[in-house]
JSON list of C-alpha atoms in Angstrom, two decimals:
[
{"chain": "E", "resi": 1, "resn": "UNK", "atom": "CA", "xyz": [-27.67, 27.59, 13.63]},
{"chain": "E", "resi": 2, "resn": "UNK", "atom": "CA", "xyz": [-25.79, 29.93, 12.17]},
{"chain": "E", "resi": 3, "resn": "UNK", "atom": "CA", "xyz": [-23.48, 28.61, 9.51]},
{"chain": "E", "resi": 4, "resn": "UNK", "atom": "CA", "xyz": [-22.25, 30.00, 5.54]},
{"chain": "E", "resi": 5, "resn": "UNK", "atom": "CA", "xyz": [-25.81, 29.73, 4.18]},
{"chain": "E", "resi": 6, "resn": "UNK", "atom": "CA", "xyz": [-28.67, 31.70, 2.71]},
{"chain": "E", "resi": 7, "resn": "UNK", "atom": "CA", "xyz": [-30.97, 30.17, 4.53]},
{"chain": "E", "resi": 8, "resn": "UNK", "atom": "CA", "xyz": [-33.19, 32.41, 7.73]},
{"chain": "E", "resi": 9, "resn": "UNK", "atom": "CA", "xyz": [-35.21, 33.22, 9.95]},
{"chain": "E", "resi": 10, "resn": "UNK", "atom": "CA", "xyz": [-36.76, 36.30, 11.20]},
{"chain": "E", "resi": 11, "resn": "UNK", "atom": "CA", "xyz": [-39.09, 37.65, 13.38]},
{"chain": "E", "resi": 12, "resn": "UNK", "atom": "CA", "xyz": [-41.42, 39.87, 11.59]},
{"chain": "E", "resi": 13, "resn": "UNK", "atom": "CA", "xyz": [-44.48, 42.38, 11.75]},
{"chain": "E", "resi": 14, "resn": "UNK", "atom": "CA", "xyz": [-44.39, 42.68, 15.68]},
{"chain": "E", "resi": 15, "resn": "UNK", "atom": "CA", "xyz": [-48.26, 43.51, 17.22]},
{"chain": "E", "resi": 16, "resn": "UNK", "atom": "CA", "xyz": [-47.61, 44.68, 19.99]},
{"chain": "E", "resi": 17, "resn": "UNK", "atom": "CA", "xyz": [-51.55, 45.15, 20.78]},
{"chain": "E", "resi": 18, "resn": "UNK", "atom": "CA", "xyz": [-52.26, 41.07, 19.71]},
{"chain": "E", "resi": 19, "resn": "UNK", "atom": "CA", "xyz": [-49.05, 40.00, 21.22]},
{"chain": "E", "resi": 20, "resn": "UNK", "atom": "CA", "xyz": [-48.45, 38.22, 18.03]},
{"chain": "E", "resi": 21, "resn": "UNK", "atom": "CA", "xyz": [-45.35, 38.02, 15.99]},
{"chain": "E", "resi": 22, "resn": "UNK", "atom": "CA", "xyz": [-44.37, 36.31, 12.75]},
{"chain": "E", "resi": 23, "resn": "UNK", "atom": "CA", "xyz": [-41.55, 33.65, 11.77]},
{"chain": "E", "resi": 24, "resn": "UNK", "atom": "CA", "xyz": [-40.69, 34.41, 8.50]},
{"chain": "E", "resi": 25, "resn": "UNK", "atom": "CA", "xyz": [-38.44, 32.42, 6.79]},
{"chain": "E", "resi": 26, "resn": "UNK", "atom": "CA", "xyz": [-36.52, 31.94, 3.69]},
{"chain": "E", "resi": 27, "resn": "UNK", "atom": "CA", "xyz": [-35.08, 28.65, 2.80]},
{"chain": "E", "resi": 28, "resn": "UNK", "atom": "CA", "xyz": [-32.63, 27.16, -0.41]},
{"chain": "E", "resi": 29, "resn": "UNK", "atom": "CA", "xyz": [-34.31, 23.33, 0.03]},
{"chain": "E", "resi": 30, "resn": "UNK", "atom": "CA", "xyz": [-37.48, 21.82, 2.03]},
{"chain": "E", "resi": 31, "resn": "UNK", "atom": "CA", "xyz": [-37.93, 21.82, 5.48]},
{"chain": "E", "resi": 32, "resn": "UNK", "atom": "CA", "xyz": [-39.49, 18.68, 7.66]},
{"chain": "E", "resi": 33, "resn": "UNK", "atom": "CA", "xyz": [-39.57, 19.77, 10.89]},
{"chain": "E", "resi": 34, "resn": "UNK", "atom": "CA", "xyz": [-38.37, 22.95, 13.68]},
{"chain": "E", "resi": 35, "resn": "UNK", "atom": "CA", "xyz": [-37.87, 23.66, 16.73]},
{"chain": "E", "resi": 36, "resn": "UNK", "atom": "CA", "xyz": [-37.10, 27.16, 17.46]},
{"chain": "E", "resi": 37, "resn": "UNK", "atom": "CA", "xyz": [-36.43, 28.89, 20.82]},
{"chain": "E", "resi": 38, "resn": "UNK", "atom": "CA", "xyz": [-36.85, 32.40, 22.10]},
{"chain": "E", "resi": 39, "resn": "UNK", "atom": "CA", "xyz": [-35.71, 34.56, 25.11]},
{"chain": "E", "resi": 40, "resn": "UNK", "atom": "CA", "xyz": [-37.49, 37.83, 26.27]},
{"chain": "E", "resi": 41, "resn": "UNK", "atom": "CA", "xyz": [-40.91, 36.78, 25.58]},
{"chain": "E", "resi": 42, "resn": "UNK", "atom": "CA", "xyz": [-43.61, 33.57, 26.96]},
{"chain": "E", "resi": 43, "resn": "UNK", "atom": "CA", "xyz": [-45.16, 31.92, 24.36]},
{"chain": "E", "resi": 44, "resn": "UNK", "atom": "CA", "xyz": [-49.01, 32.04, 24.55]},
{"chain": "E", "resi": 45, "resn": "UNK", "atom": "CA", "xyz": [-49.60, 30.14, 20.83]},
{"chain": "E", "resi": 46, "resn": "UNK", "atom": "CA", "xyz": [-48.29, 29.33, 17.37]},
{"chain": "E", "resi": 47, "resn": "UNK", "atom": "CA", "xyz": [-50.53, 28.44, 14.38]},
{"chain": "E", "resi": 48, "resn": "UNK", "atom": "CA", "xyz": [-51.03, 29.80, 10.57]},
{"chain": "E", "resi": 49, "resn": "UNK", "atom": "CA", "xyz": [-47.99, 30.32, 7.62]},
{"chain": "E", "resi": 50, "resn": "UNK", "atom": "CA", "xyz": [-46.68, 27.35, 6.08]},
{"chain": "E", "resi": 51, "resn": "UNK", "atom": "CA", "xyz": [-46.63, 25.18, 8.61]},
{"chain": "E", "resi": 52, "resn": "UNK", "atom": "CA", "xyz": [-50.09, 24.91, 8.51]},
{"chain": "E", "resi": 53, "resn": "UNK", "atom": "CA", "xyz": [-50.21, 25.49, 4.23]},
{"chain": "E", "resi": 54, "resn": "UNK", "atom": "CA", "xyz": [-48.13, 22.03, 4.49]},
{"chain": "E", "resi": 55, "resn": "UNK", "atom": "CA", "xyz": [-49.64, 20.72, 6.94]},
{"chain": "E", "resi": 56, "resn": "UNK", "atom": "CA", "xyz": [-47.59, 20.38, 10.18]},
{"chain": "E", "resi": 57, "resn": "UNK", "atom": "CA", "xyz": [-48.06, 19.85, 13.72]},
{"chain": "E", "resi": 58, "resn": "UNK", "atom": "CA", "xyz": [-47.02, 22.93, 15.26]},
{"chain": "E", "resi": 59, "resn": "UNK", "atom": "CA", "xyz": [-46.76, 23.31, 19.60]},
{"chain": "E", "resi": 60, "resn": "UNK", "atom": "CA", "xyz": [-45.44, 25.57, 22.27]},
{"chain": "E", "resi": 61, "resn": "UNK", "atom": "CA", "xyz": [-44.25, 25.56, 25.85]},
{"chain": "E", "resi": 62, "resn": "UNK", "atom": "CA", "xyz": [-43.49, 29.32, 26.96]},
{"chain": "E", "resi": 63, "resn": "UNK", "atom": "CA", "xyz": [-40.01, 29.58, 25.36]},
{"chain": "E", "resi": 64, "resn": "UNK", "atom": "CA", "xyz": [-40.08, 27.49, 21.81]},
{"chain": "E", "resi": 65, "resn": "UNK", "atom": "CA", "xyz": [-42.43, 26.69, 19.07]},
{"chain": "E", "resi": 66, "resn": "UNK", "atom": "CA", "xyz": [-42.14, 23.08, 17.09]},
{"chain": "E", "resi": 67, "resn": "UNK", "atom": "CA", "xyz": [-43.13, 22.46, 13.70]},
{"chain": "E", "resi": 68, "resn": "UNK", "atom": "CA", "xyz": [-43.89, 18.68, 12.28]},
{"chain": "E", "resi": 69, "resn": "UNK", "atom": "CA", "xyz": [-45.23, 17.01, 9.83]},
{"chain": "E", "resi": 70, "resn": "UNK", "atom": "CA", "xyz": [-46.56, 13.32, 10.69]},
{"chain": "E", "resi": 71, "resn": "UNK", "atom": "CA", "xyz": [-47.41, 12.56, 7.20]},
{"chain": "E", "resi": 72, "resn": "UNK", "atom": "CA", "xyz": [-43.66, 13.13, 5.97]},
{"chain": "E", "resi": 73, "resn": "UNK", "atom": "CA", "xyz": [-44.54, 16.62, 4.29]},
{"chain": "E", "resi": 74, "resn": "UNK", "atom": "CA", "xyz": [-42.43, 19.11, 4.37]},
{"chain": "E", "resi": 75, "resn": "UNK", "atom": "CA", "xyz": [-42.54, 23.30, 3.43]},
{"chain": "E", "resi": 76, "resn": "UNK", "atom": "CA", "xyz": [-41.32, 23.28, -0.14]},
{"chain": "E", "resi": 77, "resn": "UNK", "atom": "CA", "xyz": [-38.45, 25.87, -0.60]},
{"chain": "E", "resi": 78, "resn": "UNK", "atom": "CA", "xyz": [-39.38, 29.65, -1.22]},
{"chain": "E", "resi": 79, "resn": "UNK", "atom": "CA", "xyz": [-40.03, 32.09, 1.36]},
{"chain": "E", "resi": 80, "resn": "UNK", "atom": "CA", "xyz": [-42.75, 33.10, 3.43]},
{"chain": "E", "resi": 81, "resn": "UNK", "atom": "CA", "xyz": [-44.30, 33.30, 7.04]},
{"chain": "E", "resi": 82, "resn": "UNK", "atom": "CA", "xyz": [-43.11, 29.91, 8.49]},
{"chain": "E", "resi": 83, "resn": "UNK", "atom": "CA", "xyz": [-46.03, 30.44, 11.89]},
{"chain": "E", "resi": 84, "resn": "UNK", "atom": "CA", "xyz": [-47.60, 33.45, 13.40]},
{"chain": "E", "resi": 85, "resn": "UNK", "atom": "CA", "xyz": [-46.48, 33.32, 17.26]},
{"chain": "E", "resi": 86, "resn": "UNK", "atom": "CA", "xyz": [-48.61, 34.48, 20.53]},
{"chain": "E", "resi": 87, "resn": "UNK", "atom": "CA", "xyz": [-47.13, 35.81, 23.29]},
{"chain": "E", "resi": 88, "resn": "UNK", "atom": "CA", "xyz": [-47.77, 37.30, 26.66]},
{"chain": "E", "resi": 89, "resn": "UNK", "atom": "CA", "xyz": [-44.81, 39.21, 29.58]},
{"chain": "E", "resi": 90, "resn": "UNK", "atom": "CA", "xyz": [-41.96, 40.58, 25.95]},
{"chain": "E", "resi": 91, "resn": "UNK", "atom": "CA", "xyz": [-39.29, 41.60, 27.89]},
{"chain": "E", "resi": 92, "resn": "UNK", "atom": "CA", "xyz": [-36.35, 44.76, 26.18]},
{"chain": "E", "resi": 93, "resn": "UNK", "atom": "CA", "xyz": [-35.36, 42.16, 23.66]},
{"chain": "E", "resi": 94, "resn": "UNK", "atom": "CA", "xyz": [-37.38, 39.28, 22.10]},
{"chain": "E", "resi": 95, "resn": "UNK", "atom": "CA", "xyz": [-34.31, 36.46, 20.31]},
{"chain": "E", "resi": 96, "resn": "UNK", "atom": "CA", "xyz": [-33.96, 33.19, 18.68]},
{"chain": "E", "resi": 97, "resn": "UNK", "atom": "CA", "xyz": [-32.05, 31.11, 20.74]},
{"chain": "E", "resi": 98, "resn": "UNK", "atom": "CA", "xyz": [-28.94, 29.82, 18.89]},
{"chain": "E", "resi": 99, "resn": "UNK", "atom": "CA", "xyz": [-27.75, 26.41, 19.71]},
{"chain": "E", "resi": 100, "resn": "UNK", "atom": "CA", "xyz": [-28.27, 22.91, 18.49]},
{"chain": "E", "resi": 101, "resn": "UNK", "atom": "CA", "xyz": [-30.03, 22.46, 21.45]},
{"chain": "E", "resi": 102, "resn": "UNK", "atom": "CA", "xyz": [-32.05, 25.61, 21.22]},
{"chain": "E", "resi": 103, "resn": "UNK", "atom": "CA", "xyz": [-33.21, 25.83, 17.83]},
{"chain": "E", "resi": 104, "resn": "UNK", "atom": "CA", "xyz": [-32.92, 23.56, 15.03]},
{"chain": "E", "resi": 105, "resn": "UNK", "atom": "CA", "xyz": [-34.25, 23.06, 11.68]},
{"chain": "E", "resi": 106, "resn": "UNK", "atom": "CA", "xyz": [-33.88, 20.10, 9.73]},
{"chain": "E", "resi": 107, "resn": "UNK", "atom": "CA", "xyz": [-34.71, 18.56, 5.98]},
{"chain": "E", "resi": 108, "resn": "UNK", "atom": "CA", "xyz": [-37.53, 15.58, 5.14]},
{"chain": "E", "resi": 109, "resn": "UNK", "atom": "CA", "xyz": [-34.85, 12.94, 6.24]},
{"chain": "E", "resi": 110, "resn": "UNK", "atom": "CA", "xyz": [-34.21, 14.68, 9.64]},
{"chain": "E", "resi": 111, "resn": "UNK", "atom": "CA", "xyz": [-30.93, 16.27, 8.59]},
{"chain": "E", "resi": 112, "resn": "UNK", "atom": "CA", "xyz": [-30.28, 19.67, 10.17]},
{"chain": "E", "resi": 113, "resn": "UNK", "atom": "CA", "xyz": [-30.17, 22.51, 7.70]},
{"chain": "E", "resi": 114, "resn": "UNK", "atom": "CA", "xyz": [-28.31, 25.72, 8.72]},
{"chain": "E", "resi": 115, "resn": "UNK", "atom": "CA", "xyz": [-29.55, 29.14, 9.20]},
{"chain": "E", "resi": 116, "resn": "UNK", "atom": "CA", "xyz": [-28.63, 32.49, 9.71]},
{"chain": "E", "resi": 117, "resn": "UNK", "atom": "CA", "xyz": [-30.54, 34.13, 12.50]},
{"chain": "E", "resi": 118, "resn": "UNK", "atom": "CA", "xyz": [-31.75, 37.18, 13.50]},
{"chain": "E", "resi": 119, "resn": "UNK", "atom": "CA", "xyz": [-30.36, 40.20, 15.60]},
{"chain": "E", "resi": 120, "resn": "UNK", "atom": "CA", "xyz": [-32.90, 40.37, 18.23]},
{"chain": "E", "resi": 121, "resn": "UNK", "atom": "CA", "xyz": [-35.70, 42.22, 18.19]},
{"chain": "E", "resi": 122, "resn": "UNK", "atom": "CA", "xyz": [-34.82, 45.74, 21.08]},
{"chain": "E", "resi": 123, "resn": "UNK", "atom": "CA", "xyz": [-37.89, 46.45, 22.03]},
{"chain": "E", "resi": 124, "resn": "UNK", "atom": "CA", "xyz": [-35.92, 50.23, 23.43]},
{"chain": "E", "resi": 125, "resn": "UNK", "atom": "CA", "xyz": [-33.97, 50.90, 20.38]},
{"chain": "E", "resi": 126, "resn": "UNK", "atom": "CA", "xyz": [-37.02, 50.43, 17.73]},
{"chain": "E", "resi": 127, "resn": "UNK", "atom": "CA", "xyz": [-39.88, 51.38, 19.26]},
{"chain": "E", "resi": 128, "resn": "UNK", "atom": "CA", "xyz": [-41.45, 50.74, 15.50]},
{"chain": "E", "resi": 129, "resn": "UNK", "atom": "CA", "xyz": [-45.20, 50.04, 16.38]},
{"chain": "E", "resi": 130, "resn": "UNK", "atom": "CA", "xyz": [-47.41, 52.08, 14.36]},
{"chain": "E", "resi": 131, "resn": "UNK", "atom": "CA", "xyz": [-51.22, 53.32, 15.51]},
{"chain": "E", "resi": 132, "resn": "UNK", "atom": "CA", "xyz": [-51.91, 49.92, 15.10]},
{"chain": "E", "resi": 133, "resn": "UNK", "atom": "CA", "xyz": [-49.36, 48.13, 17.03]},
{"chain": "E", "resi": 134, "resn": "UNK", "atom": "CA", "xyz": [-47.85, 46.78, 14.64]},
{"chain": "E", "resi": 135, "resn": "UNK", "atom": "CA", "xyz": [-43.77, 46.46, 14.18]},
{"chain": "E", "resi": 136, "resn": "UNK", "atom": "CA", "xyz": [-43.46, 48.64, 10.75]},
{"chain": "E", "resi": 137, "resn": "UNK", "atom": "CA", "xyz": [-46.66, 48.56, 9.95]},
{"chain": "E", "resi": 138, "resn": "UNK", "atom": "CA", "xyz": [-48.49, 50.54, 7.25]},
{"chain": "E", "resi": 139, "resn": "UNK", "atom": "CA", "xyz": [-50.88, 52.50, 10.57]},
{"chain": "E", "resi": 140, "resn": "UNK", "atom": "CA", "xyz": [-54.54, 53.26, 9.50]},
{"chain": "E", "resi": 141, "resn": "UNK", "atom": "CA", "xyz": [-55.82, 52.91, 6.36]},
{"chain": "E", "resi": 142, "resn": "UNK", "atom": "CA", "xyz": [-59.07, 54.87, 5.36]},
{"chain": "E", "resi": 143, "resn": "UNK", "atom": "CA", "xyz": [-61.98, 53.64, 4.18]},
{"chain": "E", "resi": 144, "resn": "UNK", "atom": "CA", "xyz": [-63.98, 54.13, 1.27]},
{"chain": "E", "resi": 145, "resn": "UNK", "atom": "CA", "xyz": [-66.58, 56.13, 3.90]},
{"chain": "E", "resi": 146, "resn": "UNK", "atom": "CA", "xyz": [-63.48, 58.17, 5.71]},
{"chain": "E", "resi": 147, "resn": "UNK", "atom": "CA", "xyz": [-63.41, 55.75, 8.21]},
{"chain": "E", "resi": 148, "resn": "UNK", "atom": "CA", "xyz": [-60.11, 54.66, 10.32]},
{"chain": "E", "resi": 149, "resn": "UNK", "atom": "CA", "xyz": [-59.43, 51.20, 10.45]},
{"chain": "E", "resi": 150, "resn": "UNK", "atom": "CA", "xyz": [-55.83, 48.85, 11.29]},
{"chain": "E", "resi": 151, "resn": "UNK", "atom": "CA", "xyz": [-57.45, 46.04, 8.99]},
{"chain": "E", "resi": 152, "resn": "UNK", "atom": "CA", "xyz": [-58.65, 46.74, 5.16]},
{"chain": "E", "resi": 153, "resn": "UNK", "atom": "CA", "xyz": [-61.10, 44.22, 6.59]},
{"chain": "E", "resi": 154, "resn": "UNK", "atom": "CA", "xyz": [-62.60, 45.91, 8.98]},
{"chain": "E", "resi": 155, "resn": "UNK", "atom": "CA", "xyz": [-64.13, 48.44, 6.65]},
{"chain": "E", "resi": 156, "resn": "UNK", "atom": "CA", "xyz": [-67.37, 48.13, 5.72]},
{"chain": "E", "resi": 157, "resn": "UNK", "atom": "CA", "xyz": [-68.73, 47.11, 2.17]},
{"chain": "E", "resi": 158, "resn": "UNK", "atom": "CA", "xyz": [-67.86, 48.95, -0.75]},
{"chain": "E", "resi": 159, "resn": "UNK", "atom": "CA", "xyz": [-67.64, 47.68, -4.09]},
{"chain": "E", "resi": 160, "resn": "UNK", "atom": "CA", "xyz": [-64.14, 49.76, -4.83]},
{"chain": "E", "resi": 161, "resn": "UNK", "atom": "CA", "xyz": [-60.92, 48.65, -3.96]},
{"chain": "E", "resi": 162, "resn": "UNK", "atom": "CA", "xyz": [-59.24, 51.75, -3.30]},
{"chain": "E", "resi": 163, "resn": "UNK", "atom": "CA", "xyz": [-58.49, 52.82, -0.23]},
{"chain": "E", "resi": 164, "resn": "UNK", "atom": "CA", "xyz": [-55.23, 54.54, 1.14]},
{"chain": "E", "resi": 165, "resn": "UNK", "atom": "CA", "xyz": [-52.52, 54.28, 4.06]},
{"chain": "E", "resi": 166, "resn": "UNK", "atom": "CA", "xyz": [-52.04, 56.96, 6.05]},
{"chain": "E", "resi": 167, "resn": "UNK", "atom": "CA", "xyz": [-48.60, 56.60, 7.85]}
]
């Protein structure tokens, strides 16, 4: 829901190979629950992020994710990845759907918190995937032994923390 506010939701780190994207949140007050609807994609799962860290129960349908704490907990004010969404069947435009029936974020008392929502991600215009399929990602990392990997954790063990990002 858009209104004059410094609270934001955005679609980040779209990984076309793994078929995942992150929902990034900046919130000026604690969040007690959320429902976020999408168009242009079929949702196949949701997990992780601030939701898991704050013991939220996450559920999904083919076009919506829902997160709530059944223990009365909340996500403290701040910013970070709210959750990682798994998907299939991405269309040209991936959008967070506006509207009170579609996307709602509430405080720990159940009152709506107004959030600015992003423009739609346009796959045709963006063409933002790096070699690893991550939108605006760092590309391959070169391990100490010269191997190119998408995740530093995939490098074979070496005592040095040296790596090089190749774009």
